[in-house]
Tab-separated table of C-alpha atoms in Angstrom:
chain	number	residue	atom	x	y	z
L	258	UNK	CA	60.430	-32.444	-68.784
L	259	UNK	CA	62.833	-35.153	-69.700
L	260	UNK	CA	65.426	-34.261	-72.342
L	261	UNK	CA	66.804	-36.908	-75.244
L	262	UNK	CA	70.675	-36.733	-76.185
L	263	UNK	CA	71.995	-39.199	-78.606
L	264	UNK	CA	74.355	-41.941	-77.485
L	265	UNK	CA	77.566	-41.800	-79.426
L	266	UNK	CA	80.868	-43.723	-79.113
L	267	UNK	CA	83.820	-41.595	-77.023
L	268	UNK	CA	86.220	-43.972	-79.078
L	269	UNK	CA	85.150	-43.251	-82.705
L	270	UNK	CA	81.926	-41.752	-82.634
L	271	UNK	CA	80.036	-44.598	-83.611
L	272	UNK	CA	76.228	-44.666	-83.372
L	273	UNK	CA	75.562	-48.241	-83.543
L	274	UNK	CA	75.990	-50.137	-80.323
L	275	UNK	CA	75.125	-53.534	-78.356
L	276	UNK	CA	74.552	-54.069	-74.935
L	277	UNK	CA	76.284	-57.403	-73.605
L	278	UNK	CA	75.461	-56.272	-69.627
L	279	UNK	CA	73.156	-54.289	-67.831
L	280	UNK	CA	75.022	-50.310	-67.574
L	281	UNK	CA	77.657	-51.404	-70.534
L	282	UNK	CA	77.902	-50.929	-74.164
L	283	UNK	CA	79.572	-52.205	-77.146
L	284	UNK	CA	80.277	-49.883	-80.315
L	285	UNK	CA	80.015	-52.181	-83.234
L	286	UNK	CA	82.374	-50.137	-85.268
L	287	UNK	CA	85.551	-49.882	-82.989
L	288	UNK	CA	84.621	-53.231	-80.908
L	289	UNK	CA	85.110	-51.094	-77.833
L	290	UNK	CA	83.148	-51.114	-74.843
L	291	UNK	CA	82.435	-48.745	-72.168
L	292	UNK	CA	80.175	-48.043	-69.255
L	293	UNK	CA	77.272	-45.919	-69.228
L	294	UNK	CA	76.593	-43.089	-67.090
L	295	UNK	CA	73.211	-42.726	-65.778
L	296	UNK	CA	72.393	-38.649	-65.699
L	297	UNK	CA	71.420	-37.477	-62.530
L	298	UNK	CA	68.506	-36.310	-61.197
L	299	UNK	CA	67.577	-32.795	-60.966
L	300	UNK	CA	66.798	-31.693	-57.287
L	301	UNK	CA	63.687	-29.796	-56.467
L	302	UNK	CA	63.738	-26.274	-57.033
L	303	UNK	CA	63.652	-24.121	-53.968
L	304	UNK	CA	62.533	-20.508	-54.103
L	305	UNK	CA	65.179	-18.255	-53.727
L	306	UNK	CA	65.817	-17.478	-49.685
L	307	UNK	CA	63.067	-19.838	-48.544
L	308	UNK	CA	65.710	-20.891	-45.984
L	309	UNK	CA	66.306	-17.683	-44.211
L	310	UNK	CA	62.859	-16.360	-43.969
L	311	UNK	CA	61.723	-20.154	-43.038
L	312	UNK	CA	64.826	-19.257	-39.818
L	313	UNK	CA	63.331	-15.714	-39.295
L	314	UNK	CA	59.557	-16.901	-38.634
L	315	UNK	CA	60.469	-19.680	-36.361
L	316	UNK	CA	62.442	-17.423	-34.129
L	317	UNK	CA	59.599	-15.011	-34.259
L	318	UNK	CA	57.207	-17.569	-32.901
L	319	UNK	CA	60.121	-18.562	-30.208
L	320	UNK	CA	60.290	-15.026	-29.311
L	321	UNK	CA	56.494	-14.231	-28.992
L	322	UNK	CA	56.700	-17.675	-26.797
L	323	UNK	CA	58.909	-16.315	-24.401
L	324	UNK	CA	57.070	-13.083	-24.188
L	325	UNK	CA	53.691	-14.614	-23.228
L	326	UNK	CA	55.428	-16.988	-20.960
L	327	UNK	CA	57.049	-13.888	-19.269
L	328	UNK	CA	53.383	-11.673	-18.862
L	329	UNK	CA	52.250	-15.080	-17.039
L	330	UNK	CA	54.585	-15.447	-14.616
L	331	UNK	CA	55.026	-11.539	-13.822
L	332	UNK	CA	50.853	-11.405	-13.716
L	333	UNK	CA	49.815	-11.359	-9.567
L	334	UNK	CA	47.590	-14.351	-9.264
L	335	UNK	CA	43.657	-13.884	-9.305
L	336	UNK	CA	41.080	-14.954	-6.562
L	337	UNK	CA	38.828	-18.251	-8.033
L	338	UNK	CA	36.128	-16.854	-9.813
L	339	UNK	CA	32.669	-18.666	-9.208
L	340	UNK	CA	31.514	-20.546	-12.035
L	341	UNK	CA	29.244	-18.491	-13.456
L	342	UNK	CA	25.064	-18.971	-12.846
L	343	UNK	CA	22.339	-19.124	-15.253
L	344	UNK	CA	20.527	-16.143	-15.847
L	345	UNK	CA	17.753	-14.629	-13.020
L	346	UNK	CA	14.365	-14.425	-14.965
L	347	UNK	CA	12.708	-11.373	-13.976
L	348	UNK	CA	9.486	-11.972	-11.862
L	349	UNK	CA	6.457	-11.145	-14.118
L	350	UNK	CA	4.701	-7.790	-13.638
L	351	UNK	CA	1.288	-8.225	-11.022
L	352	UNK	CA	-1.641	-8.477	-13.391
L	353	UNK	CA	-4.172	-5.643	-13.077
L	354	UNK	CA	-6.272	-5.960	-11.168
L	355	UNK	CA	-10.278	-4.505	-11.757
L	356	UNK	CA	-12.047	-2.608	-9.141
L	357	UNK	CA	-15.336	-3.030	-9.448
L	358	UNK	CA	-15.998	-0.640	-5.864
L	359	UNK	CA	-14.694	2.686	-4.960
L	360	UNK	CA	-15.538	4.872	-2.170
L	361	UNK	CA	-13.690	8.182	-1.539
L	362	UNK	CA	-13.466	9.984	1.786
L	363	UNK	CA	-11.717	13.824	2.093
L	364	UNK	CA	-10.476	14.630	5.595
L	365	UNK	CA	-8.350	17.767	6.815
L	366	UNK	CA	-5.232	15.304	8.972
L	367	UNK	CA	-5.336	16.053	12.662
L	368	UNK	CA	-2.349	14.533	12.941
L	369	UNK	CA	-0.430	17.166	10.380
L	370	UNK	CA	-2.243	20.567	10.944
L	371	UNK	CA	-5.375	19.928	9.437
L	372	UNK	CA	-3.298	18.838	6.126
L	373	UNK	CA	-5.599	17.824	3.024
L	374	UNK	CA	-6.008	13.790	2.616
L	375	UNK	CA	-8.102	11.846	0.300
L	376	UNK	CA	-9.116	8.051	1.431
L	377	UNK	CA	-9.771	5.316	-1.047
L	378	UNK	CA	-11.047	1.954	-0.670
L	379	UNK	CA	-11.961	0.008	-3.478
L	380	UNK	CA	-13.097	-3.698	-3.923
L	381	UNK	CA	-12.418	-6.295	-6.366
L	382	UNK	CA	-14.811	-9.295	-7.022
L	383	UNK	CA	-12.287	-11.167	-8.383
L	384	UNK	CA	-12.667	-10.951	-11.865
L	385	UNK	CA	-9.595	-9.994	-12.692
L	386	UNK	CA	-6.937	-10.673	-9.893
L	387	UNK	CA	-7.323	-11.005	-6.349
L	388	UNK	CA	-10.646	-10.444	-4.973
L	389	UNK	CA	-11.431	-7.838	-2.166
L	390	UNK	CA	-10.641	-4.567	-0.241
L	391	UNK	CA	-7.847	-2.585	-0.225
L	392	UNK	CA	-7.027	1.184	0.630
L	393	UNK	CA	-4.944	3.730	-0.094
L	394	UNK	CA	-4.825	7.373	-0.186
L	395	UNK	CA	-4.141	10.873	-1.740
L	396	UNK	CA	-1.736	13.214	-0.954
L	397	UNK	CA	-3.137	16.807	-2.440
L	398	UNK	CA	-0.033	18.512	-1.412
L	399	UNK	CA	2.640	16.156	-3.461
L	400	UNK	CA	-0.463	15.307	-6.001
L	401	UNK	CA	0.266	11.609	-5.438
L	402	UNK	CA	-1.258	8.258	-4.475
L	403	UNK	CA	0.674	6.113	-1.791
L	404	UNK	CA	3.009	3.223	-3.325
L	405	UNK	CA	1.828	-0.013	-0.784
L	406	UNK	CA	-2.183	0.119	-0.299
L	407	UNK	CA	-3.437	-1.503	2.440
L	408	UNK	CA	-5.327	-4.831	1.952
L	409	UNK	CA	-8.526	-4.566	4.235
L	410	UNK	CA	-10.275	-8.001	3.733
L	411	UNK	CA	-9.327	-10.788	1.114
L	412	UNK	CA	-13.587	-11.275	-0.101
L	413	UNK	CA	-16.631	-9.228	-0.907
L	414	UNK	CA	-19.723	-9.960	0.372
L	415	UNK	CA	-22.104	-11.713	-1.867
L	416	UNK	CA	-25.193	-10.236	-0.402
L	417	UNK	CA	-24.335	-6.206	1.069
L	418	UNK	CA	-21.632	-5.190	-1.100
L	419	UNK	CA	-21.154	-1.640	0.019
L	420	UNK	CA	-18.376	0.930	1.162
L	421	UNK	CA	-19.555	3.599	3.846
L	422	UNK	CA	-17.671	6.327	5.396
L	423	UNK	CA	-18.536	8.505	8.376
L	424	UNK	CA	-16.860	11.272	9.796
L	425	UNK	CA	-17.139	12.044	13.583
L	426	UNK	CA	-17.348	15.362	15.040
L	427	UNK	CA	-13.765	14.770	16.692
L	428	UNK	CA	-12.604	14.370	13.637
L	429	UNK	CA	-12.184	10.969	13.825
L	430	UNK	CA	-13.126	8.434	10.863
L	431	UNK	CA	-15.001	5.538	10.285
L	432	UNK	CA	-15.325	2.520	7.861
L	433	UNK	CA	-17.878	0.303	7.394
L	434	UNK	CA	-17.220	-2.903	4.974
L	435	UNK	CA	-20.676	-5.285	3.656
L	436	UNK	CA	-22.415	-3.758	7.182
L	437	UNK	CA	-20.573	-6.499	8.819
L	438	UNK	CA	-16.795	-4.951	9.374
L	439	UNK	CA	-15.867	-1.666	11.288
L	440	UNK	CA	-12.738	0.083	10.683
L	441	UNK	CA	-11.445	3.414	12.105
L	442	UNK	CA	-8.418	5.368	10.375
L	443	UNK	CA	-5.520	5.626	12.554
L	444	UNK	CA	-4.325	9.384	11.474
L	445	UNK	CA	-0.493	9.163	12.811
L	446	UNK	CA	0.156	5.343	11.321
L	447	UNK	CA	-1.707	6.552	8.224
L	448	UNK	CA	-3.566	3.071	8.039
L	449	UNK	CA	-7.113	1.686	8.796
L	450	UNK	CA	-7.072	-0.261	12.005
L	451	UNK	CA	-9.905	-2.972	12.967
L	452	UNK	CA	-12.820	-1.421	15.071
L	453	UNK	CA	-13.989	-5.115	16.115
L	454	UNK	CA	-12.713	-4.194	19.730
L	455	UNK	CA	-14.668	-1.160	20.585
L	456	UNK	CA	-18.128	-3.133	19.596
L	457	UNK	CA	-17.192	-6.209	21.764
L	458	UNK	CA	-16.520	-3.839	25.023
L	459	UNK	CA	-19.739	-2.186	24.719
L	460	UNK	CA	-21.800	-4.372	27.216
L	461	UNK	CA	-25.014	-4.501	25.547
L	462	UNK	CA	-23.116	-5.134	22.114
L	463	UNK	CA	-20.418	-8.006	23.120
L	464	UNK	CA	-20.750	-11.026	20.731
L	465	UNK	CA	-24.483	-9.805	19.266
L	466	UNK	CA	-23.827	-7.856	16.495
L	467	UNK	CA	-24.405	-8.798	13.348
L	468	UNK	CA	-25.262	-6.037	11.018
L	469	UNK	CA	-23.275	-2.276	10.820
L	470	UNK	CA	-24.570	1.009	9.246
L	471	UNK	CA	-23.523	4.484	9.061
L	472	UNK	CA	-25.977	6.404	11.007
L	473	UNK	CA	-27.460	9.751	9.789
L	474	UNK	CA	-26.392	13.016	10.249
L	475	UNK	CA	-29.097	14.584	12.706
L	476	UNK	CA	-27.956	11.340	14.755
L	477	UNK	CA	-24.530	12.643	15.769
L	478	UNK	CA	-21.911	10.757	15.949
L	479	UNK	CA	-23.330	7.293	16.053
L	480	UNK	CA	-23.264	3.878	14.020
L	481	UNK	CA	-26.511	1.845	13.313
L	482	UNK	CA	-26.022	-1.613	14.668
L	483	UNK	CA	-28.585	-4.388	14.888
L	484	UNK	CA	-27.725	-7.165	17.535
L	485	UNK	CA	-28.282	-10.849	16.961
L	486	UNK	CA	-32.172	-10.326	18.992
L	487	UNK	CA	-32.994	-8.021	16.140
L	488	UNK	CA	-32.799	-5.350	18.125
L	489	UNK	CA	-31.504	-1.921	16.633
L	490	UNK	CA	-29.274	0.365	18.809
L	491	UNK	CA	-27.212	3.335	18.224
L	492	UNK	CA	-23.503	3.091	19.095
L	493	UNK	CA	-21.871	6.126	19.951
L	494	UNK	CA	-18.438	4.577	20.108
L	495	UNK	CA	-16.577	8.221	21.673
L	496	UNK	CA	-18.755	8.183	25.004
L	497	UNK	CA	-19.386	4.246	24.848
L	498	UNK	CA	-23.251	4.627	24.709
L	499	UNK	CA	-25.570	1.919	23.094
L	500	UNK	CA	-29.068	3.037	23.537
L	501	UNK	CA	-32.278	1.856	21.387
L	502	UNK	CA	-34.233	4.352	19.902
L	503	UNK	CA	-36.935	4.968	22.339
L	504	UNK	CA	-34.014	5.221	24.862
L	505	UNK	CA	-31.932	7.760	22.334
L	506	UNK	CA	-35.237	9.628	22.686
L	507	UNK	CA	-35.634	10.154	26.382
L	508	UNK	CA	-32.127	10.596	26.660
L	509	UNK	CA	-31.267	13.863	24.612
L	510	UNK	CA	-32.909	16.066	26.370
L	511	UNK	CA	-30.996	15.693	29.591
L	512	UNK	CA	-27.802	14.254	28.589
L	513	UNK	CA	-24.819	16.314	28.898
L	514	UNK	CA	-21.562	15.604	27.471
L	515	UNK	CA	-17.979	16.553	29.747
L	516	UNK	CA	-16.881	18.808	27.167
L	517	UNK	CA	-20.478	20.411	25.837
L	518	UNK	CA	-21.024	23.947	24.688
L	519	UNK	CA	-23.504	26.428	23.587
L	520	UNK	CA	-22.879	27.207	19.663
L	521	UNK	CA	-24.644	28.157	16.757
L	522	UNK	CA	-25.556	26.144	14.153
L	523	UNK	CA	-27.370	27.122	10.487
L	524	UNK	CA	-29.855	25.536	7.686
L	525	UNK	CA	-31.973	26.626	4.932
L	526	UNK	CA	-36.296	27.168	6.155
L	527	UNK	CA	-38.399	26.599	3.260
L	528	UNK	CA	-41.754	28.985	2.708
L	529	UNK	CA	-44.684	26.545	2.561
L	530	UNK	CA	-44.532	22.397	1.991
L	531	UNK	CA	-42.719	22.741	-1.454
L	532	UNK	CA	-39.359	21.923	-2.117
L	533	UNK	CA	-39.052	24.641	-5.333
L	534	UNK	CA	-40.086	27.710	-3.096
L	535	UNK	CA	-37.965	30.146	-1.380
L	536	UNK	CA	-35.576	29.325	1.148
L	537	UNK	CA	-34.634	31.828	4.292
L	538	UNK	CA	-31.444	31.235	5.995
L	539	UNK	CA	-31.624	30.756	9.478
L	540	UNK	CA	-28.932	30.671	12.554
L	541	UNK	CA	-30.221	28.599	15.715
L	542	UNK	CA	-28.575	28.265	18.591
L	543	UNK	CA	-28.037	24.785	20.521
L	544	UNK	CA	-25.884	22.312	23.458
L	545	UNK	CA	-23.501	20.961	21.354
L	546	UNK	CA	-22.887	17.616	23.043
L	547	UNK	CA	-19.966	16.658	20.985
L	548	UNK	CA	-19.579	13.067	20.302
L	549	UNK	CA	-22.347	12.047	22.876
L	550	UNK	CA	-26.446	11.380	21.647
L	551	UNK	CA	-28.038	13.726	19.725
L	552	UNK	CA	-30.966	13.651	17.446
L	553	UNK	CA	-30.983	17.359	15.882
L	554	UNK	CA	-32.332	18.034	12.020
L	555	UNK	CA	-35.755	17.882	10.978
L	556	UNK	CA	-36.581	20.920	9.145
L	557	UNK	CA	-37.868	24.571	9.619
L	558	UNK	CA	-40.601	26.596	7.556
L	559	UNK	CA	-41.035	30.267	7.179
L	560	UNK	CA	-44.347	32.274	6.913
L	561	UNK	CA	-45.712	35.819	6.607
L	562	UNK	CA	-43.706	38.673	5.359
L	563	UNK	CA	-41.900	41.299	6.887
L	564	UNK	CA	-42.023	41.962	10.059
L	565	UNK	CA	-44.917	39.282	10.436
L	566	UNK	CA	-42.456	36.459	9.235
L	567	UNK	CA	-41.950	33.730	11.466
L	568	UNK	CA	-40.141	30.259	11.607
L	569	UNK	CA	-41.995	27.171	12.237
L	570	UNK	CA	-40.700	24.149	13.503
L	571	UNK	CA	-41.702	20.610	12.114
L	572	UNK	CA	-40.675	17.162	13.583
L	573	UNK	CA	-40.241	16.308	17.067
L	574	UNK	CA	-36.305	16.546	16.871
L	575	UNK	CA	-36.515	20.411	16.547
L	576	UNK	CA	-38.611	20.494	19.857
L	577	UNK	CA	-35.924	19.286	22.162
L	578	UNK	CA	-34.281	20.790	24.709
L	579	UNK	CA	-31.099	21.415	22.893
L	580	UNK	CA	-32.379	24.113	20.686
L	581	UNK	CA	-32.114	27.207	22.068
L	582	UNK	CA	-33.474	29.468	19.590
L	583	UNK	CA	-33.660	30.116	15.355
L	584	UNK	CA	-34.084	33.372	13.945
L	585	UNK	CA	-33.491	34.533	9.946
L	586	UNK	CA	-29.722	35.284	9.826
L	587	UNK	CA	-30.060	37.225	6.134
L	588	UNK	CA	-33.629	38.292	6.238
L	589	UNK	CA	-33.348	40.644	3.217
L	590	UNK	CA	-32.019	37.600	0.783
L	591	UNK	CA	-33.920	34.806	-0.458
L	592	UNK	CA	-32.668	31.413	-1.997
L	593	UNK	CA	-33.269	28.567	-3.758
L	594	UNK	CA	-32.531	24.763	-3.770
L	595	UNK	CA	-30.025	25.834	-0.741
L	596	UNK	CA	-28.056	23.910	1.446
L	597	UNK	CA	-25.152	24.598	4.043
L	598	UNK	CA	-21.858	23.219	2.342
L	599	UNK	CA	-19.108	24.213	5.425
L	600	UNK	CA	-19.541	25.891	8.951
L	601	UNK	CA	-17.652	27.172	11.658
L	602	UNK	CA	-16.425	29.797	13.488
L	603	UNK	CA	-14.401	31.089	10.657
L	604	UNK	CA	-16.369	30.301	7.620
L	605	UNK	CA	-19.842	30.098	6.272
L	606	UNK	CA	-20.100	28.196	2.993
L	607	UNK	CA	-23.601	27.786	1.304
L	608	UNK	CA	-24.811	26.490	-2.315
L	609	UNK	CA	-27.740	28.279	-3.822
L	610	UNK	CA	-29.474	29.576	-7.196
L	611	UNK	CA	-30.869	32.809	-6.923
L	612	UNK	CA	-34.201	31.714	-9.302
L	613	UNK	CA	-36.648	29.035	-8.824
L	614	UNK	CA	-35.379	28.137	-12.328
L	615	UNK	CA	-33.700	24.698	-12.340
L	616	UNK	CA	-31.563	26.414	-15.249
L	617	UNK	CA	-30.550	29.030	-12.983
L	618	UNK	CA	-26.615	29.199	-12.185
L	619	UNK	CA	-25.577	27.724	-9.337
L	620	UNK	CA	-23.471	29.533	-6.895
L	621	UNK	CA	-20.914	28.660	-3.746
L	622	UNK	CA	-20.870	31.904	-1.482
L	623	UNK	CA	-18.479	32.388	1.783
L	624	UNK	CA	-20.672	34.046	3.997
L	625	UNK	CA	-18.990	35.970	7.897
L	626	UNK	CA	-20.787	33.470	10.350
L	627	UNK	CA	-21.175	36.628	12.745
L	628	UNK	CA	-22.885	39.218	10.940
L	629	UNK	CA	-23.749	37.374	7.411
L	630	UNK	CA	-21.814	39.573	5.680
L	631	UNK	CA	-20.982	38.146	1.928
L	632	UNK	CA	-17.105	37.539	1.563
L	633	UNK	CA	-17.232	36.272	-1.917
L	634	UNK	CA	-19.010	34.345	-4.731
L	635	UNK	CA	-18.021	31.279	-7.205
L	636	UNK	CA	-20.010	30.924	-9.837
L	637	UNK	CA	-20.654	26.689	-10.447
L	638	UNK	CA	-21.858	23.373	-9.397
L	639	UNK	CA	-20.152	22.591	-6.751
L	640	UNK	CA	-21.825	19.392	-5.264
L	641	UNK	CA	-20.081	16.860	-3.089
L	642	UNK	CA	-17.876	17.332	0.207
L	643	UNK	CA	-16.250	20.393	0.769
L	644	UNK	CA	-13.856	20.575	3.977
L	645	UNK	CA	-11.703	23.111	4.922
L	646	UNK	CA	-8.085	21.994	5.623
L	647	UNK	CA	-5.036	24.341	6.983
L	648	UNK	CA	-4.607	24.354	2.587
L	649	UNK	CA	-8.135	25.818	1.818
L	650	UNK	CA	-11.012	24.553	0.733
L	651	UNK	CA	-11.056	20.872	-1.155
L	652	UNK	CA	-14.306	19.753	-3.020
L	653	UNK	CA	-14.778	15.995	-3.260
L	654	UNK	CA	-17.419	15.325	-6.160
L	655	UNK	CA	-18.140	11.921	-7.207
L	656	UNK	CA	-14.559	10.480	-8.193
L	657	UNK	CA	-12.527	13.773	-8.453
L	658	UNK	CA	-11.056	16.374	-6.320
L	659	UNK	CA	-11.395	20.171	-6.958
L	660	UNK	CA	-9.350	22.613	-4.826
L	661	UNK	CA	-11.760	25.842	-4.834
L	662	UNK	CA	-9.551	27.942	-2.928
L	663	UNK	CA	-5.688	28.919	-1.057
L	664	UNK	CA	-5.921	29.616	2.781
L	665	UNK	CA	-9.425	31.931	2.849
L	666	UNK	CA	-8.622	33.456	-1.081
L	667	UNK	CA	-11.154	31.854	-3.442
L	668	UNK	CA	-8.889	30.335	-6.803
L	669	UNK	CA	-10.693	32.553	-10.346
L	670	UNK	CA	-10.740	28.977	-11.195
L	671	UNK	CA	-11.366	25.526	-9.484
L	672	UNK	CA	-7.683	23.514	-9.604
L	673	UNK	CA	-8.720	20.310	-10.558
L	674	UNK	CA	-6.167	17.417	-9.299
L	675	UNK	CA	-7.592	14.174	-10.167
């Protein structure tokens, strides 16, 4: 804000003036003159010790200068660091894939004691991701599936789309793929190795296959092959046999295997044609020609009563030389809709109902294979393949797998494990 003072003469104190030159004045009443002072300027106004604290922050800054200058030098020097890369994208997760086959095979290991082990293949049309067969397996003991299955064959066959197992009497195992690929399960690798090989050094079989089956129990331990001529034959790939059926015929009878012996064998006779009637069980005796030809089964009836009761054979294959004998085993029991589940030298395991009722419980009885003696009774339905392992008894029916009992002690309850 400007401020006004009046302008009065320093001579008389005249108010009236004239200004002849710029910065000089004339008082009209005295005649005198004098210069004029211009008033000077006001400086700024500074707040009170802006100077000092203005001094104190720039020597602050020097100092935190010299202190960061100091850390860099005294710092060891650092190895070039790459430059960093863009971020890895995790690979996507394998689609599922849908199994439209499954086949399951239960084997006691040969190669580990007679250990429990469950075979899967399953096959894949291609639906939904890649088609065709792959295999993996079951570990009962650790209750788990292996991590990496096998892949078998990268297509399913359009026309035979089929999985078939077959167990040898060596204990040895067989796959069959569409009838048109053999496989055999190599116990210590734990993998299914191509069976191609043993067909092609089989003289009568080299290059002329072209259909595969699983043969039939009473058959022993043979494969159903027909060769390009449309000829069938019967491989028996442990003795390297391919005989026709007329020849599997003539053969049995005088064909002797290296390592044959006598044993006993058992099966259900029926009383009459009827399938619903009672059952008698019966223990024959036979030349068991291991993995070599055989054609034993059929079936036996019973008739008469008492002491009159007698078993009748039926069907050629229960006429050859290899059986020995038959007589009742338990002649004071009766059965019905009975078969043979498990038999050795150890164990007899049968399934029966003990009425002609189809209602009737069913029943799994351990039975002494010497004297028939009963051992002891589960009460159920326990259909499907039982083998005995070095863990017990495993049942394998349809897609799960019961264990029915520990070592030769029945379980009060069937452990279910998948």
């Amino acid at each position: 804000m400007t401020t006004v003072r009046p302008l009065t003469c320093p001579h008389c104190g005249g108010r009236e003036f004239s200004f002849p030159s710029k910065g000089r004045c004339r008082c009209l009443s005295c005649k005198s003159e004098f210069l004029l002072d211009e008033p000077s300027r006001p400086a700024p106004a500074r707040p009170s010790g802006g100077s000092a604290a203005a001094r104190r922050l720039t020597a602050l800054c020097f100092l935190l200068l010299l202190i960061v200058a100091a850390a860099y030098l005294l710092t060891p020097a650092r190895p070039p660091q790459p430059s960093p890369q863009p971020a890895r994208q995790r690979p996507a997760a394998a689609p599922a894939v849908s199994y439209e086959l499954q086949q399951l095979a239960l084997a006691a290991d040969p190669a580990r004691d007679g250990a429990p082990l469950v075979l899967r293949v399953r096959g894949s049309l291609g639906r939904k991701g890649p088609a065709g067969y792959v295999a993996d397996m079951y570990d009962p003991r650790t209750q788990t599936w292996s991590e990496a299955p096998q892949r078998l064959l990268d297509s399913v066959g359009k026309d035979a789309r089929e999985i078939r197992f077959q167990p040898m009497s060596d204990g040895s195992l067989f796959l069959v793929l569409d009838k048109s690929r053999l496989f055999f399960f190599d116990f210590a690798a734990r993998q299914w190795v191509d069976a191609r090989p043993l067909l092609e050094r089989q003289p009568r079989l080299a290059g002329g296959v072209v259909q595969i089956e699983t043969g039939y129990a009473n058959e022993g331990d043979a494969l159903r092959v027909l060769t390009a001529d449309g000829t069938r034959r019967y491989f028996y790939p442990g003795v390297d046999l391919a005989p026709t059926y007329a020849e599997l015929t003539q053969m049995v009878a005088g064909y002797r295997h290296p390592q044959a012996e006598r044993r006993h064998g058992f099966t259900f006779a029926r009383k009459g044609a009827g399938t619903s009637g009672p059952q008698q069980l019966v223990r024959y005796t036979f030349l068991d020609n291991k993995t070599g030809p055989r054609l034993f089964g059929g079936y036996l009836e019973w008739e008469g009563e008492g002491e009159a009761r007698r078993i009748k054979r039926h069907a050629h294959i229960f006429r050859q030389a290899h059986l020995e004998g038959a007589d009742f085993f338990t002649p004071d029991r009766l059965y019905y809709g009975a078969s043979v589940a498990w038999a050795d030298k150890e164990d007899l395991l049968i399934r029966f109902r003990l009425t002609p009722h189809p209602d009737a419980p069913s029943l799994l009885q351990c039975l002494d294979p010497e004297d028939g003696a009963i051992r002891w009774t589960l009460q159920g339905k326990f259909d499907g393949d039982l083998v005995k392992t070095a863990d017990g008894l495993y049942l394998l029916q349809g897609a799960h797998l019961l264990r029915i009992s520990e070592g030769r002690r029945p379980l009060a309850e069937a452990q279910r494990l998948f």
